[in-house]
PDB file of C-alpha atoms in Angstrom:
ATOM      1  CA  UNK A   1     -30.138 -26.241  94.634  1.00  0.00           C
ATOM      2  CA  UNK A   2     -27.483 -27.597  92.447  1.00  0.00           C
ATOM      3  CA  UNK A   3     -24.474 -25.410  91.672  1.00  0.00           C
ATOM      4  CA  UNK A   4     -22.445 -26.682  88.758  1.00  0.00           C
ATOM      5  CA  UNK A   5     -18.460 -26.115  88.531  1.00  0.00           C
ATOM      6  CA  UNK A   6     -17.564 -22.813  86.664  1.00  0.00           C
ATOM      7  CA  UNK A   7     -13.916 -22.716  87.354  1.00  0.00           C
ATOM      8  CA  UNK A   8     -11.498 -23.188  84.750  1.00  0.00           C
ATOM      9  CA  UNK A   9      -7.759 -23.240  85.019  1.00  0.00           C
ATOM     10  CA  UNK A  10      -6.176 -22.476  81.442  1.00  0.00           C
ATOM     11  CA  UNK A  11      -2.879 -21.211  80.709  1.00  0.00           C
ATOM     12  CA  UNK A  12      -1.262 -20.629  77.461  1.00  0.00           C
ATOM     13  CA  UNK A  13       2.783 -19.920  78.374  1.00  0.00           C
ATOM     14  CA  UNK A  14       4.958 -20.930  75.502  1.00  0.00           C
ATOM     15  CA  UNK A  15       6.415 -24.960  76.185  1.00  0.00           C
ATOM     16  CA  UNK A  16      10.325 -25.452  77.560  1.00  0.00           C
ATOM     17  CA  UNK A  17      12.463 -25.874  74.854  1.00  0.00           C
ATOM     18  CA  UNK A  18      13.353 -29.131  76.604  1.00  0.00           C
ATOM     19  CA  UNK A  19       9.825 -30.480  76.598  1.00  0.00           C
ATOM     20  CA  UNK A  20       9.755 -29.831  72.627  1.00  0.00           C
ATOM     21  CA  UNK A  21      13.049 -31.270  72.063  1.00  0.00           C
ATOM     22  CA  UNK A  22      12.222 -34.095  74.171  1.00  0.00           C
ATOM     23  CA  UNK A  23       9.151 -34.801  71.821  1.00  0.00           C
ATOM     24  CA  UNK A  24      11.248 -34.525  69.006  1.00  0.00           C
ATOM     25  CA  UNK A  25      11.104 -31.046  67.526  1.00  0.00           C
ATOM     26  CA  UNK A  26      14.145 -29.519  66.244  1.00  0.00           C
ATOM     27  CA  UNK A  27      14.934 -25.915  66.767  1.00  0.00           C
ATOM     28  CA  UNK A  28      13.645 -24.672  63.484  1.00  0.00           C
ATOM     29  CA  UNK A  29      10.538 -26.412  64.073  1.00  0.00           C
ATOM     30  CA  UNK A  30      10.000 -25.245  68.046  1.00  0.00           C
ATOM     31  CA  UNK A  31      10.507 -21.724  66.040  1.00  0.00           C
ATOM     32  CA  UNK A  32       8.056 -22.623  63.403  1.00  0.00           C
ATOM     33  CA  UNK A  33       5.423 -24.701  65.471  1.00  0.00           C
ATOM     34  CA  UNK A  34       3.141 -21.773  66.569  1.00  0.00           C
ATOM     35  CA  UNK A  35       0.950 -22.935  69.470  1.00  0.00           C
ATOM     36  CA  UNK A  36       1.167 -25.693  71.679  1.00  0.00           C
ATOM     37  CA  UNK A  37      -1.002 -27.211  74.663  1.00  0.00           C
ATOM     38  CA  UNK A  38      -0.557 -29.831  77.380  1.00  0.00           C
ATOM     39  CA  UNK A  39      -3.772 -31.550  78.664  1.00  0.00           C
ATOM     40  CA  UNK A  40      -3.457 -33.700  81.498  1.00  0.00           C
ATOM     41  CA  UNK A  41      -6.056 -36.296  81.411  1.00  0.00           C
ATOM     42  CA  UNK A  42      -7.635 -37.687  85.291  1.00  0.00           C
ATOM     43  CA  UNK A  43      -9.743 -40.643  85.747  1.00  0.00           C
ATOM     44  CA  UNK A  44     -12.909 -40.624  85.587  1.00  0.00           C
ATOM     45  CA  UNK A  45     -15.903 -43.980  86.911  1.00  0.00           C
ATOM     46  CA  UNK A  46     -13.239 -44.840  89.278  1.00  0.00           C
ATOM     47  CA  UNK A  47     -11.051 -46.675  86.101  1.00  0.00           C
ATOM     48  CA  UNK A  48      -7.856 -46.087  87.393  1.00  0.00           C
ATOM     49  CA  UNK A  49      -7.012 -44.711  83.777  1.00  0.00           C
ATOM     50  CA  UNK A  50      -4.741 -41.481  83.685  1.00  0.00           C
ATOM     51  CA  UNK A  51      -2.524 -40.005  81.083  1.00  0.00           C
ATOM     52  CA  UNK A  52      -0.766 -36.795  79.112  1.00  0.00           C
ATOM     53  CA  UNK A  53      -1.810 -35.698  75.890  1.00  0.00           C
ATOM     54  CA  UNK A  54      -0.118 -32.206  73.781  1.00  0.00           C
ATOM     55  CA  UNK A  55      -1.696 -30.696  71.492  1.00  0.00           C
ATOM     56  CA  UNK A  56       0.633 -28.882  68.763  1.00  0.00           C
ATOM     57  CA  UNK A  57      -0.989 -26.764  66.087  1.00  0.00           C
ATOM     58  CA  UNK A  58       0.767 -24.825  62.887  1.00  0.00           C
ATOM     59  CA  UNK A  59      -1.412 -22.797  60.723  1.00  0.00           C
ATOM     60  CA  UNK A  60      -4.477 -25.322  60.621  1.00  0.00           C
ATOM     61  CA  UNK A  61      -2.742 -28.452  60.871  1.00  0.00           C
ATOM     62  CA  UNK A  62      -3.403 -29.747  64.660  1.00  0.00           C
ATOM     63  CA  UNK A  63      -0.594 -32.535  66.025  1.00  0.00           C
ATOM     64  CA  UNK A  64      -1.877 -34.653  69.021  1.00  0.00           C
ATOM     65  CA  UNK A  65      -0.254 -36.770  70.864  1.00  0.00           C
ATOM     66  CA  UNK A  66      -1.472 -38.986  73.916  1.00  0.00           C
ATOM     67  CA  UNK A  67      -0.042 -40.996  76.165  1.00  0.00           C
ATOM     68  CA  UNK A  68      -2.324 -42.796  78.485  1.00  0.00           C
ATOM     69  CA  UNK A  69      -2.559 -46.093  81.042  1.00  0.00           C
ATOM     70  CA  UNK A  70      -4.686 -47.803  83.016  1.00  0.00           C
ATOM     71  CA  UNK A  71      -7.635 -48.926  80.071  1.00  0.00           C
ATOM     72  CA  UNK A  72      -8.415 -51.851  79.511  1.00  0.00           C
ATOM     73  CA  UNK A  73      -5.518 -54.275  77.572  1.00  0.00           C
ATOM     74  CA  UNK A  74      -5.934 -55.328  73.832  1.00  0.00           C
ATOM     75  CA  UNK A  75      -9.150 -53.114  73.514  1.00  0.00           C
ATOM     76  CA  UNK A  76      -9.927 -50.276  71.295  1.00  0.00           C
ATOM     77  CA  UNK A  77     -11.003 -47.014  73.536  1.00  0.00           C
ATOM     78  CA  UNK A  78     -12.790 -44.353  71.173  1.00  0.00           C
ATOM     79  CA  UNK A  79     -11.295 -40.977  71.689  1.00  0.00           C
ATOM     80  CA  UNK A  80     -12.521 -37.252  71.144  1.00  0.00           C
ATOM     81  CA  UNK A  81     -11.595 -33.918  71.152  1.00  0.00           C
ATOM     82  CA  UNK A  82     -15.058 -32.293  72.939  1.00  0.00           C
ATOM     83  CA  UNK A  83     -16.080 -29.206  73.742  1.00  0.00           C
ATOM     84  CA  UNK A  84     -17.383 -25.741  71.824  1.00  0.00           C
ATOM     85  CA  UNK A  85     -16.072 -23.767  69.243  1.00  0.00           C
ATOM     86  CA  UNK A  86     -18.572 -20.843  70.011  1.00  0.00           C
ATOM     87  CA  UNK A  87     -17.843 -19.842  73.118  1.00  0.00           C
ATOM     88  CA  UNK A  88     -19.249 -22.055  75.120  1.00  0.00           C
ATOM     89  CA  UNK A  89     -17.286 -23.122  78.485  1.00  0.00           C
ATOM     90  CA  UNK A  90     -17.583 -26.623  79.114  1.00  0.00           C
ATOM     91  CA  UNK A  91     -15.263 -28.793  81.084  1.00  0.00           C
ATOM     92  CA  UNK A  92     -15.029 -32.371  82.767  1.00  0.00           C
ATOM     93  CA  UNK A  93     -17.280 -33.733  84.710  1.00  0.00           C
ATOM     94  CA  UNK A  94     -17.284 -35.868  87.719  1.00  0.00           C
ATOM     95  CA  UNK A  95     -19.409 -38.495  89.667  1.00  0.00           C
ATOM     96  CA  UNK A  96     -22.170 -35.696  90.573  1.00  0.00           C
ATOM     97  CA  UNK A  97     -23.454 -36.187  86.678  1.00  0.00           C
ATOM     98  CA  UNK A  98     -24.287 -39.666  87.903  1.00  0.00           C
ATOM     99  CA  UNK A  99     -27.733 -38.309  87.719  1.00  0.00           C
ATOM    100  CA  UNK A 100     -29.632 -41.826  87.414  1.00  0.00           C
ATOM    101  CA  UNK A 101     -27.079 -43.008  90.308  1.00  0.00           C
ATOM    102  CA  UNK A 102     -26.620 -46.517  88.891  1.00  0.00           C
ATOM    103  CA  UNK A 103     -22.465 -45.875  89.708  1.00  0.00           C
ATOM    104  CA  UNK A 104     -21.656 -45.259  86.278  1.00  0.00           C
ATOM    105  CA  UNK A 105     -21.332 -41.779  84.512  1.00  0.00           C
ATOM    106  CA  UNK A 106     -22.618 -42.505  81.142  1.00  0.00           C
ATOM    107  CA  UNK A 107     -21.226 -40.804  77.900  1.00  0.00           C
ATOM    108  CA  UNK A 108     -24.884 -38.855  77.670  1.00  0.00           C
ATOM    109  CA  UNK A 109     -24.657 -37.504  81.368  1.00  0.00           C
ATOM    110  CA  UNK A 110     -21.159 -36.388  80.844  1.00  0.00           C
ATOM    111  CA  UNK A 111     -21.987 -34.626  77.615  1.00  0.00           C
ATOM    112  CA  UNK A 112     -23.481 -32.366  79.804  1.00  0.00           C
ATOM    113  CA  UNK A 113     -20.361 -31.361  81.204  1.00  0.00           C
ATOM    114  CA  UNK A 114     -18.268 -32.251  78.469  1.00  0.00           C
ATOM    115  CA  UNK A 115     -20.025 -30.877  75.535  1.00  0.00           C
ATOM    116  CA  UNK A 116     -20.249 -33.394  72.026  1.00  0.00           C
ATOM    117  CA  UNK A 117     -17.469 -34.558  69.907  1.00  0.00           C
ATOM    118  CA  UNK A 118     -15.914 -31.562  68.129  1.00  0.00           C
ATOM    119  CA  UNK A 119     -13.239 -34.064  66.813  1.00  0.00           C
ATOM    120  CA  UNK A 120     -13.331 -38.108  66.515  1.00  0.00           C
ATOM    121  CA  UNK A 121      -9.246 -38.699  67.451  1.00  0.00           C
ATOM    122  CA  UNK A 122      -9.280 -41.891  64.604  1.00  0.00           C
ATOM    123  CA  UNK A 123      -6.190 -43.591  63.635  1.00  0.00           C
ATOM    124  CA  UNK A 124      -7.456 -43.298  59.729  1.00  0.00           C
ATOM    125  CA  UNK A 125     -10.223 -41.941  57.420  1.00  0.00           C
ATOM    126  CA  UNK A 126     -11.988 -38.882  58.640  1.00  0.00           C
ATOM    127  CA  UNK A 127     -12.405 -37.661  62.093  1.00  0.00           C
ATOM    128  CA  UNK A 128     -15.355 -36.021  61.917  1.00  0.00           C
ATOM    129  CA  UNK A 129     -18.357 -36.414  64.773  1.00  0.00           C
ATOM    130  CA  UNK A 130     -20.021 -39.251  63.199  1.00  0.00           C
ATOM    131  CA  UNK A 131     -17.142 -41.415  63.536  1.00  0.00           C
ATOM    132  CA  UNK A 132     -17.063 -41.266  67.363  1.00  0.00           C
ATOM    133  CA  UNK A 133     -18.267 -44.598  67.431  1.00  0.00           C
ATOM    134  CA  UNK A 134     -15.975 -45.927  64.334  1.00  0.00           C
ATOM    135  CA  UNK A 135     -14.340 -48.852  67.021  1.00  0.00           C
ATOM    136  CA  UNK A 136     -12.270 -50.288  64.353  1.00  0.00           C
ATOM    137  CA  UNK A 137     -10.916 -46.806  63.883  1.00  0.00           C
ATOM    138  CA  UNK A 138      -9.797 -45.945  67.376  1.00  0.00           C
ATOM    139  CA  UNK A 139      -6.072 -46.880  69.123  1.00  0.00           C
ATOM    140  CA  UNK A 140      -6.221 -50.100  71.218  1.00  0.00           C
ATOM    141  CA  UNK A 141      -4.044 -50.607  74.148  1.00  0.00           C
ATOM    142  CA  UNK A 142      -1.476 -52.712  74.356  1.00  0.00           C
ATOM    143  CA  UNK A 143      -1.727 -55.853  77.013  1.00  0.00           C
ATOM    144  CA  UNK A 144      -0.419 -53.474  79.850  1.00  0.00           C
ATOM    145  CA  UNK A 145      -3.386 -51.153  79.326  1.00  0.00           C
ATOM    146  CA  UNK A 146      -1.252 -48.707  77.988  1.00  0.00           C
ATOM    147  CA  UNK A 147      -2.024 -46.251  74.532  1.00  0.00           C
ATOM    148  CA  UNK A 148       0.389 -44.281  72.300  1.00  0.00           C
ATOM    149  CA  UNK A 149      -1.319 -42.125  70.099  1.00  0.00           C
ATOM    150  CA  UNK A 150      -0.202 -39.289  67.166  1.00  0.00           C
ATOM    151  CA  UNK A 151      -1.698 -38.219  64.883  1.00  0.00           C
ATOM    152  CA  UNK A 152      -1.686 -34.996  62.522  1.00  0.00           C
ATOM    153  CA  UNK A 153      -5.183 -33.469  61.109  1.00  0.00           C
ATOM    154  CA  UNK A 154      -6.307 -30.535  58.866  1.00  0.00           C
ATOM    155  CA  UNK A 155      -9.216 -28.624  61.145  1.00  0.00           C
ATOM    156  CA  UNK A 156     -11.236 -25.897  60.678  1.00  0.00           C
ATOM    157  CA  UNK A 157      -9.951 -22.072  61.983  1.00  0.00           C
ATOM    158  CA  UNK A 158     -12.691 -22.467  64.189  1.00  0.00           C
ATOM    159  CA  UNK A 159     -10.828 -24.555  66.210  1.00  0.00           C
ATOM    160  CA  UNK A 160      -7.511 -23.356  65.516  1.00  0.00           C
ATOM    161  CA  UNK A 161      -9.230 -20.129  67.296  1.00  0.00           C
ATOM    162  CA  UNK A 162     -10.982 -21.772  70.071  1.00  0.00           C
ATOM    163  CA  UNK A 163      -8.402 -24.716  70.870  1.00  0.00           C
ATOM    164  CA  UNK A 164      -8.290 -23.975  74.459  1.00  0.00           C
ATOM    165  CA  UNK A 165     -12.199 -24.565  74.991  1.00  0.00           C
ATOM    166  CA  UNK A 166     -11.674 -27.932  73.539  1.00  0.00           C
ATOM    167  CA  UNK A 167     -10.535 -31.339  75.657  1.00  0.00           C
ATOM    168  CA  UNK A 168     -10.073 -34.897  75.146  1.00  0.00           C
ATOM    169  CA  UNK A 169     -12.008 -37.459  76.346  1.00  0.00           C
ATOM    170  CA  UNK A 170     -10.927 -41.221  76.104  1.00  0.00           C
ATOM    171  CA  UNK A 171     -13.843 -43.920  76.465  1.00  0.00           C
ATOM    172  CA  UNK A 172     -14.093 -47.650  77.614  1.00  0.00           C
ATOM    173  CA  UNK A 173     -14.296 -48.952  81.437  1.00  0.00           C
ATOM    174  CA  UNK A 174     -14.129 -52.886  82.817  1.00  0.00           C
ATOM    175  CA  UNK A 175     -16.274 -52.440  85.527  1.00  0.00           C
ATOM    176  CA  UNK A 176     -16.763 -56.121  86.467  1.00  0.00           C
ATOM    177  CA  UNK A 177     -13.056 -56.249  86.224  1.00  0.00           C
ATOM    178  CA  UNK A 178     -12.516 -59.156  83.989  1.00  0.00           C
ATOM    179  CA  UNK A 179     -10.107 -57.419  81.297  1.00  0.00           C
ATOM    180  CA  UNK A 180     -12.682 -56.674  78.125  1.00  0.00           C
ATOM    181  CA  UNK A 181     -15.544 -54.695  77.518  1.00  0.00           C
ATOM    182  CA  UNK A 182     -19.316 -56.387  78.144  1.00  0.00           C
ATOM    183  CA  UNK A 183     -22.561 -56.579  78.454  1.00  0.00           C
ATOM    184  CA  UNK A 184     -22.201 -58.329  82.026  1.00  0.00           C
ATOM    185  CA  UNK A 185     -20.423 -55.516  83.529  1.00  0.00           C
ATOM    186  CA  UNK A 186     -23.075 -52.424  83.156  1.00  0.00           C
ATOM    187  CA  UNK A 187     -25.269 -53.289  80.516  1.00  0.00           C
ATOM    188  CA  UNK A 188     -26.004 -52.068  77.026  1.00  0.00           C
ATOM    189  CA  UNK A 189     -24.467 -48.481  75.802  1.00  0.00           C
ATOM    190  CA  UNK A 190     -27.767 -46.056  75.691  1.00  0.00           C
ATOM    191  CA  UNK A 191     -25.489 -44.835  72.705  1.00  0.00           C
ATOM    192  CA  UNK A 192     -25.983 -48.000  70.912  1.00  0.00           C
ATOM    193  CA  UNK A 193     -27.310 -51.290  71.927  1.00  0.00           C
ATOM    194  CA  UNK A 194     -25.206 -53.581  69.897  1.00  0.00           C
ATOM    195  CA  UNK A 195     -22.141 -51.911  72.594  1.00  0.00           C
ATOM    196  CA  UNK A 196     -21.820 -52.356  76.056  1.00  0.00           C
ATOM    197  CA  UNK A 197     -22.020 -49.569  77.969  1.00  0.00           C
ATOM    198  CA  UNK A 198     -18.379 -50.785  79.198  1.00  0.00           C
ATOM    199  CA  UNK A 199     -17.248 -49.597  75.946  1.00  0.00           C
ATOM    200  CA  UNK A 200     -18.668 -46.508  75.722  1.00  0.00           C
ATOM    201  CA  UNK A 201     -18.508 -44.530  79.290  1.00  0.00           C
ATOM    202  CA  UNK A 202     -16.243 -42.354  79.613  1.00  0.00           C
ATOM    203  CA  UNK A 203     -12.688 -43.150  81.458  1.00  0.00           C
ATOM    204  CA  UNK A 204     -10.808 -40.113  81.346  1.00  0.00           C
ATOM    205  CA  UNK A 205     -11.073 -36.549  80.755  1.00  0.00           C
ATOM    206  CA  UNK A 206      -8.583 -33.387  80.946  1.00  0.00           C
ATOM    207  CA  UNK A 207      -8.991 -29.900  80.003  1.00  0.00           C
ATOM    208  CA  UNK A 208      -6.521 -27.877  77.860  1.00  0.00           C
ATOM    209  CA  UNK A 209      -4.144 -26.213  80.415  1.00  0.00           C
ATOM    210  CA  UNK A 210      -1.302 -24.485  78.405  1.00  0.00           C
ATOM    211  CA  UNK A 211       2.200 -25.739  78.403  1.00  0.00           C
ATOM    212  CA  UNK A 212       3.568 -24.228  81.482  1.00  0.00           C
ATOM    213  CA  UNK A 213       3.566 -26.954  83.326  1.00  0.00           C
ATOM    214  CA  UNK A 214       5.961 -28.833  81.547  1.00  0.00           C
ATOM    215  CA  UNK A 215       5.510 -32.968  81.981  1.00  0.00           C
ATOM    216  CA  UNK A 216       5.449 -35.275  79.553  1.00  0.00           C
ATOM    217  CA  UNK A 217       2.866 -38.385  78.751  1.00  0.00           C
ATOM    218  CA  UNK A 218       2.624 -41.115  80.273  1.00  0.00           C
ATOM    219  CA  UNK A 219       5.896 -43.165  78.636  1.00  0.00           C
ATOM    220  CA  UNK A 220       6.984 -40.659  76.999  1.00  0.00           C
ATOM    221  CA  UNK A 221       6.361 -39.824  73.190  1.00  0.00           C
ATOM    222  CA  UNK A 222       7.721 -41.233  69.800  1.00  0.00           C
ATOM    223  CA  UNK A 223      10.820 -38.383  68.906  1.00  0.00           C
ATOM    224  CA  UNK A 224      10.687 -37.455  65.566  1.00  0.00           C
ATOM    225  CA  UNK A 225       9.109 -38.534  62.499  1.00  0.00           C
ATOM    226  CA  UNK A 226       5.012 -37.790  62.249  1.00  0.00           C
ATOM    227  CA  UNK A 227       3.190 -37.551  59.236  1.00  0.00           C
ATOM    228  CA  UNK A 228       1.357 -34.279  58.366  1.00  0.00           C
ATOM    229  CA  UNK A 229      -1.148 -36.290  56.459  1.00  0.00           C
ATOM    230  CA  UNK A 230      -4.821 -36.835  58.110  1.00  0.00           C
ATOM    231  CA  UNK A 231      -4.377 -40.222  57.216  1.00  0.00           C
ATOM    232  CA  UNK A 232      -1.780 -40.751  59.656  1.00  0.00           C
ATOM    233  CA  UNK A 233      -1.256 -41.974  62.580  1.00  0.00           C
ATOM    234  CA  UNK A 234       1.964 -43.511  64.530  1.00  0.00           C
ATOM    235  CA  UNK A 235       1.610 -45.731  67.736  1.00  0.00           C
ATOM    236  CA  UNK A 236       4.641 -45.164  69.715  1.00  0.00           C
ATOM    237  CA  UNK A 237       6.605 -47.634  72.205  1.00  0.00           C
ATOM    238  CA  UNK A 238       6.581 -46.867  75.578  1.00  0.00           C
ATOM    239  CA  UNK A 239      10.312 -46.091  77.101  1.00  0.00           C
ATOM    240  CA  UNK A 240      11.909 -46.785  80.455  1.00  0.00           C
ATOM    241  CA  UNK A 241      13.381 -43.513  80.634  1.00  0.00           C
ATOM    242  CA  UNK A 242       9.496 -41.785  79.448  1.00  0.00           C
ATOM    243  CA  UNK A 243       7.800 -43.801  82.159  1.00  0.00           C
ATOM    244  CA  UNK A 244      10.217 -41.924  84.743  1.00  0.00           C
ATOM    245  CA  UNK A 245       8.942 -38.909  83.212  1.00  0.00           C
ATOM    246  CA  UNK A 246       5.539 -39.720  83.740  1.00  0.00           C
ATOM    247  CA  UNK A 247       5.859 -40.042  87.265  1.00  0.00           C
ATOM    248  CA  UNK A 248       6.254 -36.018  87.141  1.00  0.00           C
ATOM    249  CA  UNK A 249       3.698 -35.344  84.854  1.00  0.00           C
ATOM    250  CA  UNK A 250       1.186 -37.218  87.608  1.00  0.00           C
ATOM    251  CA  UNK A 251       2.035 -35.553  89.891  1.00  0.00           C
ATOM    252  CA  UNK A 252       2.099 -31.692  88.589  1.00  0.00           C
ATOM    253  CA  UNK A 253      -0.909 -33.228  86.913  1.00  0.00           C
ATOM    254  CA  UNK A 254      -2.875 -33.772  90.710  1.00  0.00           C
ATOM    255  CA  UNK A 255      -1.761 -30.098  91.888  1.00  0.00           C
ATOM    256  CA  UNK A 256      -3.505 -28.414  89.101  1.00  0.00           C
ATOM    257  CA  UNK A 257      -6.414 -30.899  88.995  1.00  0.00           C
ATOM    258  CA  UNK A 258      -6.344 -30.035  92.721  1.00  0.00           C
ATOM    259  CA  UNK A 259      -6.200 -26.642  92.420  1.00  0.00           C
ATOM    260  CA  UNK A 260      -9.180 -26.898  89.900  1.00  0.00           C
ATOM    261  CA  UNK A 261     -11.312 -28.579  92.297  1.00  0.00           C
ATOM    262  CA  UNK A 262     -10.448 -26.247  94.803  1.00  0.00           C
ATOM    263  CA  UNK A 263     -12.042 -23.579  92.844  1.00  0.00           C
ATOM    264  CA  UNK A 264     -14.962 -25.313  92.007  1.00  0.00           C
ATOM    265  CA  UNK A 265     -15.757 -25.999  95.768  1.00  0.00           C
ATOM    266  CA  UNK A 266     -14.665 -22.599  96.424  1.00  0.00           C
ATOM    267  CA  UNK A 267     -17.203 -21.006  93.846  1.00  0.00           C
ATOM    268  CA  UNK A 268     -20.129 -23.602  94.930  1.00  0.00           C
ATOM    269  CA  UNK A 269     -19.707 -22.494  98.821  1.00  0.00           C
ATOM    270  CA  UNK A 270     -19.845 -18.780  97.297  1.00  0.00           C
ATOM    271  CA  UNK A 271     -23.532 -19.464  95.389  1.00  0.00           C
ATOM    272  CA  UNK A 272     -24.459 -20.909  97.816  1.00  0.00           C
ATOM    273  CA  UNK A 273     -24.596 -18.034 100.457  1.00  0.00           C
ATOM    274  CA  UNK A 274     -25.432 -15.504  98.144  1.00  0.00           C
ATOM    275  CA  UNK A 275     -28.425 -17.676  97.729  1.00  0.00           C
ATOM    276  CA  UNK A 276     -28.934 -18.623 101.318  1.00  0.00           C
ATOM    277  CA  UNK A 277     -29.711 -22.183 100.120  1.00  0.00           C
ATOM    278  CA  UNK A 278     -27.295 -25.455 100.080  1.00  0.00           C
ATOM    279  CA  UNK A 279     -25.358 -26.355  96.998  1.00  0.00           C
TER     280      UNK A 279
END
């Protein structure tokens, strides 16, 4: 019998003053910004893609902000805030949703885990569902495989309420290893023929874990400015000094995804003796 992960590490402590000054936020806006959440995101088909994202919401205007490395260079990689806004708990998966075992965890077998787009992270127009797959919408990474995104959107208080159930998920693999996204590498994308599947796996994921843990993106993230407009968004340089940063944010990053792990195994060994079968 299968057992399927049910642990879920979220906290929701208030950010350092440092880390919001370091992103830019002056004290009357760390004293005005209401909530704030740091999601750390972990690779995911063997990509070699990690990253930090925050997640900054005042009244019902949500802030995100992601820093991420290791996609693939000069291509666009569609982004999503997933999950449930009723109360359902998903979370990330990992390579046991292979379930067709071809060696690639496709967008659909995630979704099990993963839940479906809540929130299409675009870099214009609307980010509703139905632009999950709006490519020429999405941020591209630079020719070091690195992304800046930011971005500020007007959601519902749905998800205002149920923020910490949400996640981000960043797509687009190079499995062949030959820098782009195609058809070579794993095929067509079951979510759309005319896309290889390259483009449309998922190569990251991390779960809302509250601020407490302090680190910052990957390269750090733009200081100041930001539009409150949905039809905003800023792409940010990366920084010498951020990149230093990031080196911390990995690492605290591994302990909790660790730690997360840990309970998963730790609740499957559990099931399965109260069963008396094998998980």
């Amino acid at each position: 019998m299968m057992v399927k992960r049910t642990g879920r590490l979220v906290a929701s402590a208030a950010v350092p003053a440092a880390v919001f000054l370091a992103l830019g936020l002056s004290g009357p806006a760390l004293a005005q910004s209401g909530k704030a959440y740091q999601i750390d995101l972990a690779q995911l088909n063997d990509s070699g893609s990690r990253g930090t994202a925050m997640l900054s919401i005042k009244g019902n205007q949500l802030t995100v902000q992601i820093e991420s490395e290791g996609m693939v260079p000069g291509s666009p990689s569609a982004q999503h805030l997933h999950g449930s806004t009723n109360g359902h708990d998903f979370q990330c998966p990992d390579a046991t949703d292979d379930t067709n075992r071809d060696g690639i965890l496709s967008n659909t077998e995630a979704t099990v885990d993963y839940g479906n787009i809540n929130i299409s992270l675009t870099t214009s127009g609307d980010t509703k569902a139905t632009s999950g797959l709006a490519v020429d919408r999405m941020p591209v990474a630079n020719k070091q495989g690195k992304l800046s995104y930011k971005r500020t959107i007007t959601v519902s208080q749905d998800v205002v309420d149920h923020i910490q159930d949400l996640h981000i998920v960043q797509h687009g693999i190079d499995r062949n290893k030959n820098g782009k996204y195609d058809f070579e590498g794993a095929g067509k994308s079951e979510l759309d023929p005319k896309l290889p599947q390259e483009a449309t796996a998922p190569t990251n994921c991390g779960m809302v874990m509250g601020a407490s843990v302090g680190s910052l993106p990957v390269g750090g993230i733009e200081t100041g400015g930001g539009s409150g407009s949905p039809q905003s968004a800023t792409v940010t340089p990366v920084t010498a000094a951020g990149g230093a940063l990031a080196a911390a944010a990995v690492t605290a990053g591994a302990v909790v995804f660790a730690r997360r792990r840990a309970v998963s195994a730790a609740a499957r060994t559990q099931a399965a003796q109260t069963t008396g079968g094998a998980a």
